């Protein structure tokens, strides 16, 4: 069977987000909720949920087309429409009785063989199907999404003893390929994997912070970056997800977990949290939480709560010494640091890691499943077992013993061996049987990380590397910090092109960083600017243009495969690829004007060419020029791959991959298909006709309008003026054909002028210091 249509019941936070994400995958969805008493619009709950999502940031929908696929309805008038659904997702209140009552109603109307699943976060499947007919249980599973469903990659899948294997297989494959989720098979236990461990970690972290007298800033500083946990840490995360969730989840877990489970024993009273909830201080959605922003003399002041008194005070950045120790000497140094922050790290992590070790195989057959769940569901960089490996299994066992605490059986079984080991055949994991087993990947998943573990790069320098990924395809990887591009990146690319031409069939440009590339390395640029190395900077611009041009006209197909941010020079390299296979969560943009310059690695030229040859554009030369002027002038970043197509940062025929882990395989397959189809490099465009000064004047009129409205700053005017000159073709006229080289020369000239401007330098400095554009 195939999922072609879906329905979601419950239009709350999760239900509406799940409906949106199904629509992102191109699936029509019916979204139903109850009819509130006396409601005039009987589908008001689903309808308002859709309206709310239209305005939400980050956006639940990837495109306006997706938003049109969700139809609102209600559970009284539209129940018979459920017959059309291949998959019905239940996301109503977390109450077993309410869920079961709903299932009885669903059983009467749903099509035979359709799949029903619950999004419950805590309730085991066995409870949910109690009293329901076997026909229902056979088609029933738990699909536990994380909030927000579009962005959180984890999906925990739980099948019951009666669940048809085919139903589980269909959902698993659909969630993986079409929804892009990392599907982790969980056992039928309360809270499944991520929330069982994550919830325990949070409660321990709150409790220990209060016990050891840490400030919330100190606790968050320790329990984040140094451990590989997002910078929200503990208290920042609670503010984000809503503090009211803490007692709710704890109550449900307390009811469901067997006596003696340490989660229950750790269910300390948290009077401060109770008080905060009673006062509406539930976090970012309420009147502030552990942190809050307060207006003071027109400025926003960040405050933090005092865990002892519950009163707010001005927030102070914490930079405990233990963090420095962790940086230079590793995780063990953090956990043994002789102050209260070190004791905190030890208390929280030793409890959490030991708890995780106790739970395998009860909650997951493999440690890989647990690690994946924490990485994808809580955005941890390392899962619990990977963290234990960083500490050493032997070391942790000894420390626990020395503290008079029990050593979990799995940790004892490891007996000093690591949980993961790298063998010639690939990565292996320790099983509950004490033997090593291969770390498995779903069929068709290709990870550069796996290739890198067992092979050496073909080429490599400090900023990039070239890998053989099999079948005659090479992979060019950025390796610098935040994948910022510099002279070394270009050097290696320039060396890679002839080498791939000689020895390989195709190349993909891909990496497994959070972001594909944040663009040119501004830090290096600023350094050069400060010492007046103009010629160095201009040489780098020239070299970028030449290298990207060589990429465009390479004798083999080049497929760009971005995920995350692809900005500035990182977007320009994609504009020069023969094709792009983008992760759905790719954010492309030419943002150079934000730092006071214009794209000068061929970005203006490529965008102009794309928009001028777009068959859907309105007539005349002006509309495409104006559109590119607007996109680059406003430093527009597309908020999804789908949106990037609207801006022509991606071409209509470029591919989109929903699952991050399938991106490399898809890009490689695309490259090979191009080879098979007899790929030839493109011919340079025949003469490009641009209107010259008349177009420039027209663009400047638009710009003056912005200035008058106060939407453009004085320096915006300078930068946009230079951009207008490039995009209008300089001193040309419409009869005079320009070559690509002419446009590149215009880019270089505008760049050279702007980069010397003190206001542009101020923008670059500000961006480096704050990560935000300066509006000067
Ligand atoms: P919510 O309160 O935002 O939404 C629940 C919706 O269900 C509401 O629109 C309500 O009108 C509707 N509803 C209530 N009773 C109903 C009934 N008897 N029949 C039909 N509809 C009914 O809740 P939520 O946060 O979206 O949670 C929904 C489910 O997802 C719960 O099982 C929860 O445990 C789970 N979950 C929540 C999160 C999260 O972060 N919020 C994460 C993962 C899973």
PDB file of N, CA, C and O and ligand atoms in Angstrom, residues 9-15 32-34 45 75 90-95 98-99 101-102 105 118-123 144-147 195 241 245, ligand 1:
ATOM      1  N   UNK A   9      -6.076  14.106  13.402  1.00  0.00           N
ATOM      2  CA  UNK A   9      -7.125  14.461  14.360  1.00  0.00           C
ATOM      3  C   UNK A   9      -6.466  15.174  15.532  1.00  0.00           C
ATOM      4  O   UNK A   9      -5.551  14.630  16.164  1.00  0.00           O
ATOM      5  N   UNK A  10      -6.974  16.363  15.817  1.00  0.00           N
ATOM      6  CA  UNK A  10      -6.378  17.205  16.863  1.00  0.00           C
ATOM      7  C   UNK A  10      -5.563  18.290  16.170  1.00  0.00           C
ATOM      8  O   UNK A  10      -4.528  18.004  15.575  1.00  0.00           O
ATOM      9  N   UNK A  11      -6.081  19.519  16.230  1.00  0.00           N
ATOM     10  CA  UNK A  11      -5.418  20.617  15.507  1.00  0.00           C
ATOM     11  C   UNK A  11      -4.655  21.498  16.485  1.00  0.00           C
ATOM     12  O   UNK A  11      -4.564  22.703  16.315  1.00  0.00           O
ATOM     13  N   UNK A  12      -4.096  20.882  17.526  1.00  0.00           N
ATOM     14  CA  UNK A  12      -3.285  21.645  18.482  1.00  0.00           C
ATOM     15  C   UNK A  12      -1.881  21.850  17.950  1.00  0.00           C
ATOM     16  O   UNK A  12      -1.647  21.782  16.731  1.00  0.00           O
ATOM     17  N   UNK A  13      -0.957  22.087  18.865  1.00  0.00           N
ATOM     18  CA  UNK A  13       0.428  22.354  18.492  1.00  0.00           C
ATOM     19  C   UNK A  13       0.963  21.262  17.567  1.00  0.00           C
ATOM     20  O   UNK A  13       1.467  21.517  16.471  1.00  0.00           O
ATOM     21  N   UNK A  14       0.807  20.007  17.991  1.00  0.00           N
ATOM     22  CA  UNK A  14       1.419  18.913  17.249  1.00  0.00           C
ATOM     23  C   UNK A  14       0.597  18.519  16.022  1.00  0.00           C
ATOM     24  O   UNK A  14       1.146  18.347  14.933  1.00  0.00           O
ATOM     25  N   UNK A  15      -0.708  18.385  16.204  1.00  0.00           N
ATOM     26  CA  UNK A  15      -1.530  17.940  15.085  1.00  0.00           C
ATOM     27  C   UNK A  15      -1.419  18.863  13.897  1.00  0.00           C
ATOM     28  O   UNK A  15      -1.225  18.425  12.753  1.00  0.00           O
ATOM     29  N   UNK A  32      -8.820  17.586  11.470  1.00  0.00           N
ATOM     30  CA  UNK A  32     -10.080  17.644  12.228  1.00  0.00           C
ATOM     31  C   UNK A  32      -9.852  17.912  13.704  1.00  0.00           C
ATOM     32  O   UNK A  32      -8.842  17.498  14.273  1.00  0.00           O
ATOM     33  N   UNK A  33     -10.820  18.592  14.305  1.00  0.00           N
ATOM     34  CA  UNK A  33     -10.799  18.778  15.761  1.00  0.00           C
ATOM     35  C   UNK A  33     -12.248  18.780  16.232  1.00  0.00           C
ATOM     36  O   UNK A  33     -13.167  18.658  15.414  1.00  0.00           O
ATOM     37  N   UNK A  34     -12.451  18.928  17.527  1.00  0.00           N
ATOM     38  CA  UNK A  34     -13.818  18.930  18.049  1.00  0.00           C
ATOM     39  C   UNK A  34     -14.540  20.225  17.664  1.00  0.00           C
ATOM     40  O   UNK A  34     -13.898  21.206  17.280  1.00  0.00           O
ATOM     41  N   UNK A  45     -11.525  25.339  15.055  1.00  0.00           N
ATOM     42  CA  UNK A  45     -10.223  24.991  15.649  1.00  0.00           C
ATOM     43  C   UNK A  45      -9.189  24.694  14.562  1.00  0.00           C
ATOM     44  O   UNK A  45      -8.064  25.186  14.608  1.00  0.00           O
ATOM     45  N   UNK A  75     -14.905  16.931  13.787  1.00  0.00           N
ATOM     46  CA  UNK A  75     -15.130  15.510  14.056  1.00  0.00           C
ATOM     47  C   UNK A  75     -16.605  15.120  14.050  1.00  0.00           C
ATOM     48  O   UNK A  75     -16.932  13.958  14.266  1.00  0.00           O
ATOM     49  N   UNK A  90      -3.483  10.472  15.053  1.00  0.00           N
ATOM     50  CA  UNK A  90      -4.195  11.044  16.204  1.00  0.00           C
ATOM     51  C   UNK A  90      -3.225  11.878  17.034  1.00  0.00           C
ATOM     52  O   UNK A  90      -2.147  11.396  17.412  1.00  0.00           O
ATOM     53  N   UNK A  91      -3.607  13.139  17.278  1.00  0.00           N
ATOM     54  CA  UNK A  91      -2.750  14.026  18.087  1.00  0.00           C
ATOM     55  C   UNK A  91      -3.627  14.859  19.016  1.00  0.00           C
ATOM     56  O   UNK A  91      -3.550  16.087  19.027  1.00  0.00           O
ATOM     57  N   UNK A  92      -4.499  14.172  19.782  1.00  0.00           N
ATOM     58  CA  UNK A  92      -5.367  14.897  20.719  1.00  0.00           C
ATOM     59  C   UNK A  92      -4.742  14.854  22.113  1.00  0.00           C
ATOM     60  O   UNK A  92      -3.634  14.360  22.280  1.00  0.00           O
ATOM     61  N   UNK A  93      -5.493  15.354  23.111  1.00  0.00           N
ATOM     62  CA  UNK A  93      -4.955  15.429  24.473  1.00  0.00           C
ATOM     63  C   UNK A  93      -4.313  14.117  24.929  1.00  0.00           C
ATOM     64  O   UNK A  93      -4.752  13.036  24.544  1.00  0.00           O
ATOM     65  N   UNK A  94      -3.358  14.238  25.834  1.00  0.00           N
ATOM     66  CA  UNK A  94      -2.610  13.071  26.311  1.00  0.00           C
ATOM     67  C   UNK A  94      -3.406  12.343  27.395  1.00  0.00           C
ATOM     68  O   UNK A  94      -2.978  12.256  28.545  1.00  0.00           O
ATOM     69  N   UNK A  95      -4.598  11.834  27.025  1.00  0.00           N
ATOM     70  CA  UNK A  95      -5.418  11.092  27.991  1.00  0.00           C
ATOM     71  C   UNK A  95      -5.846   9.785  27.336  1.00  0.00           C
ATOM     72  O   UNK A  95      -6.564   9.804  26.341  1.00  0.00           O
ATOM     73  N   UNK A  98      -9.636   9.372  26.443  1.00  0.00           N
ATOM     74  CA  UNK A  98     -10.095  10.203  25.317  1.00  0.00           C
ATOM     75  C   UNK A  98      -9.599   9.610  24.002  1.00  0.00           C
ATOM     76  O   UNK A  98     -10.324   9.562  23.004  1.00  0.00           O
ATOM     77  N   UNK A  99      -8.375   9.139  24.005  1.00  0.00           N
ATOM     78  CA  UNK A  99      -7.815   8.568  22.778  1.00  0.00           C
ATOM     79  C   UNK A  99      -8.578   7.299  22.381  1.00  0.00           C
ATOM     80  O   UNK A  99      -8.955   7.127  21.227  1.00  0.00           O
ATOM     81  N   UNK A 101     -11.621   6.389  23.168  1.00  0.00           N
ATOM     82  CA  UNK A 101     -12.974   6.708  22.675  1.00  0.00           C
ATOM     83  C   UNK A 101     -12.938   7.144  21.228  1.00  0.00           C
ATOM     84  O   UNK A 101     -13.768   6.754  20.404  1.00  0.00           O
ATOM     85  N   UNK A 102     -11.947   7.948  20.911  1.00  0.00           N
ATOM     86  CA  UNK A 102     -11.806   8.406  19.530  1.00  0.00           C
ATOM     87  C   UNK A 102     -11.539   7.229  18.594  1.00  0.00           C
ATOM     88  O   UNK A 102     -12.116   7.129  17.508  1.00  0.00           O
ATOM     89  N   UNK A 105     -14.556   5.464  17.476  1.00  0.00           N
ATOM     90  CA  UNK A 105     -15.271   6.204  16.422  1.00  0.00           C
ATOM     91  C   UNK A 105     -14.555   6.039  15.081  1.00  0.00           C
ATOM     92  O   UNK A 105     -15.186   5.892  14.039  1.00  0.00           O
ATOM     93  N   UNK A 118      -0.870   6.981  16.756  1.00  0.00           N
ATOM     94  CA  UNK A 118      -1.001   7.999  17.796  1.00  0.00           C
ATOM     95  C   UNK A 118       0.314   8.739  17.953  1.00  0.00           C
ATOM     96  O   UNK A 118       1.388   8.148  17.837  1.00  0.00           O
ATOM     97  N   UNK A 119       0.194  10.041  18.241  1.00  0.00           N
ATOM     98  CA  UNK A 119       1.392  10.845  18.483  1.00  0.00           C
ATOM     99  C   UNK A 119       1.689  10.966  19.976  1.00  0.00           C
ATOM    100  O   UNK A 119       2.414  11.847  20.411  1.00  0.00           O
ATOM    101  N   UNK A 120       1.129  10.080  20.771  1.00  0.00           N
ATOM    102  CA  UNK A 120       1.340  10.171  22.221  1.00  0.00           C
ATOM    103  C   UNK A 120       2.821  10.291  22.582  1.00  0.00           C
ATOM    104  O   UNK A 120       3.666   9.669  21.941  1.00  0.00           O
ATOM    105  N   UNK A 121       3.118  11.100  23.614  1.00  0.00           N
ATOM    106  CA  UNK A 121       4.529  11.199  23.997  1.00  0.00           C
ATOM    107  C   UNK A 121       4.899  10.240  25.121  1.00  0.00           C
ATOM    108  O   UNK A 121       6.077  10.020  25.359  1.00  0.00           O
ATOM    109  N   UNK A 122       3.896   9.715  25.829  1.00  0.00           N
ATOM    110  CA  UNK A 122       4.258   8.887  26.980  1.00  0.00           C
ATOM    111  C   UNK A 122       3.542   7.533  27.052  1.00  0.00           C
ATOM    112  O   UNK A 122       4.069   6.593  27.636  1.00  0.00           O
ATOM    113  N   UNK A 123       2.325   7.446  26.472  1.00  0.00           N
ATOM    114  CA  UNK A 123       1.478   6.277  26.760  1.00  0.00           C
ATOM    115  C   UNK A 123       1.850   5.064  25.896  1.00  0.00           C
ATOM    116  O   UNK A 123       1.854   5.161  24.675  1.00  0.00           O
ATOM    117  N   UNK A 144       5.651   8.878  17.045  1.00  0.00           N
ATOM    118  CA  UNK A 144       5.903   9.992  17.961  1.00  0.00           C
ATOM    119  C   UNK A 144       6.797  11.039  17.298  1.00  0.00           C
ATOM    120  O   UNK A 144       8.001  10.846  17.162  1.00  0.00           O
ATOM    121  N   UNK A 145       6.159  12.133  16.869  1.00  0.00           N
ATOM    122  CA  UNK A 145       6.893  13.256  16.277  1.00  0.00           C
ATOM    123  C   UNK A 145       7.390  14.166  17.388  1.00  0.00           C
ATOM    124  O   UNK A 145       6.831  14.194  18.478  1.00  0.00           O
ATOM    125  N   UNK A 146       8.379  14.976  17.092  1.00  0.00           N
ATOM    126  CA  UNK A 146       8.873  15.963  18.049  1.00  0.00           C
ATOM    127  C   UNK A 146       8.515  17.357  17.573  1.00  0.00           C
ATOM    128  O   UNK A 146       8.257  17.577  16.394  1.00  0.00           O
ATOM    129  N   UNK A 147       8.479  18.276  18.492  1.00  0.00           N
ATOM    130  CA  UNK A 147       8.004  19.620  18.216  1.00  0.00           C
ATOM    131  C   UNK A 147       9.173  20.559  17.886  1.00  0.00           C
ATOM    132  O   UNK A 147      10.114  20.616  18.673  1.00  0.00           O
ATOM    133  N   UNK A 195      12.313  10.939  25.184  1.00  0.00           N
ATOM    134  CA  UNK A 195      11.760  11.660  26.335  1.00  0.00           C
ATOM    135  C   UNK A 195      12.026  10.942  27.655  1.00  0.00           C
ATOM    136  O   UNK A 195      12.039  11.572  28.716  1.00  0.00           O
ATOM    137  N   UNK A 241      10.374  25.065  25.292  1.00  0.00           N
ATOM    138  CA  UNK A 241       9.307  24.071  25.096  1.00  0.00           C
ATOM    139  C   UNK A 241       8.090  24.357  25.970  1.00  0.00           C
ATOM    140  O   UNK A 241       6.997  23.857  25.697  1.00  0.00           O
ATOM    141  N   UNK A 245       5.028  21.918  30.634  1.00  0.00           N
ATOM    142  CA  UNK A 245       5.143  20.531  30.180  1.00  0.00           C
ATOM    143  C   UNK A 245       5.818  19.649  31.238  1.00  0.00           C
ATOM    144  O   UNK A 245       5.570  18.448  31.304  1.00  0.00           O
TER     145      UNK A 245
HETATM  146  P1  LIG B   1      -2.670  20.541  22.280  1.00  0.00           P
HETATM  147  O1  LIG B   1      -3.320  20.750  23.570  1.00  0.00           O
HETATM  148  O2  LIG B   1      -1.937  21.656  21.646  1.00  0.00           O
HETATM  149  O3  LIG B   1      -3.749  20.048  21.229  1.00  0.00           O
HETATM  150  C1  LIG B   1      -4.654  19.033  21.478  1.00  0.00           C
HETATM  151  C2  LIG B   1      -5.848  19.187  20.530  1.00  0.00           C
HETATM  152  O4  LIG B   1      -6.712  18.084  20.692  1.00  0.00           O
HETATM  153  C3  LIG B   1      -6.670  20.439  20.789  1.00  0.00           C
HETATM  154  O5  LIG B   1      -6.839  21.144  19.586  1.00  0.00           O
HETATM  155  C4  LIG B   1      -8.007  19.906  21.318  1.00  0.00           C
HETATM  156  O6  LIG B   1      -9.112  20.682  20.888  1.00  0.00           O
HETATM  157  C5  LIG B   1      -8.048  18.532  20.714  1.00  0.00           C
HETATM  158  N1  LIG B   1      -8.823  17.621  21.537  1.00  0.00           N
HETATM  159  C6  LIG B   1      -8.878  17.560  22.867  1.00  0.00           C
HETATM  160  N2  LIG B   1      -9.670  16.562  23.256  1.00  0.00           N
HETATM  161  C7  LIG B   1     -10.131  15.983  22.140  1.00  0.00           C
HETATM  162  C8  LIG B   1     -10.979  14.889  21.883  1.00  0.00           C
HETATM  163  N3  LIG B   1     -11.541  14.216  22.873  1.00  0.00           N
HETATM  164  N4  LIG B   1     -11.221  14.551  20.621  1.00  0.00           N
HETATM  165  C9  LIG B   1     -10.649  15.233  19.624  1.00  0.00           C
HETATM  166  N5  LIG B   1      -9.848  16.284  19.798  1.00  0.00           N
HETATM  167  C10 LIG B   1      -9.595  16.647  21.044  1.00  0.00           C
HETATM  168  O7  LIG B   1      -1.739  19.264  22.468  1.00  0.00           O
HETATM  169  P2  LIG B   1      -0.407  18.893  21.709  1.00  0.00           P
HETATM  170  O8  LIG B   1       0.736  19.479  22.425  1.00  0.00           O
HETATM  171  O9  LIG B   1      -0.574  19.137  20.262  1.00  0.00           O
HETATM  172  O10 LIG B   1      -0.352  17.329  21.979  1.00  0.00           O
HETATM  173  C11 LIG B   1      -1.113  16.409  21.226  1.00  0.00           C
HETATM  174  C12 LIG B   1      -0.523  15.011  21.410  1.00  0.00           C
HETATM  175  O11 LIG B   1       0.841  15.014  20.964  1.00  0.00           O
HETATM  176  C13 LIG B   1      -0.465  14.532  22.840  1.00  0.00           C
HETATM  177  O12 LIG B   1      -0.670  13.147  22.849  1.00  0.00           O
HETATM  178  C14 LIG B   1       0.942  14.874  23.289  1.00  0.00           C
HETATM  179  O13 LIG B   1       1.392  14.062  24.323  1.00  0.00           O
HETATM  180  C15 LIG B   1       1.702  14.612  22.030  1.00  0.00           C
HETATM  181  N6  LIG B   1       2.987  15.314  21.868  1.00  0.00           N
HETATM  182  C16 LIG B   1       3.147  16.605  22.219  1.00  0.00           C
HETATM  183  C17 LIG B   1       4.360  17.252  22.021  1.00  0.00           C
HETATM  184  C18 LIG B   1       4.571  18.714  22.367  1.00  0.00           C
HETATM  185  O14 LIG B   1       5.711  19.142  22.415  1.00  0.00           O
HETATM  186  N7  LIG B   1       3.545  19.489  22.591  1.00  0.00           N
HETATM  187  C19 LIG B   1       5.409  16.554  21.430  1.00  0.00           C
HETATM  188  C20 LIG B   1       5.215  15.240  21.040  1.00  0.00           C
HETATM  189  C21 LIG B   1       3.999  14.626  21.273  1.00  0.00           C
END
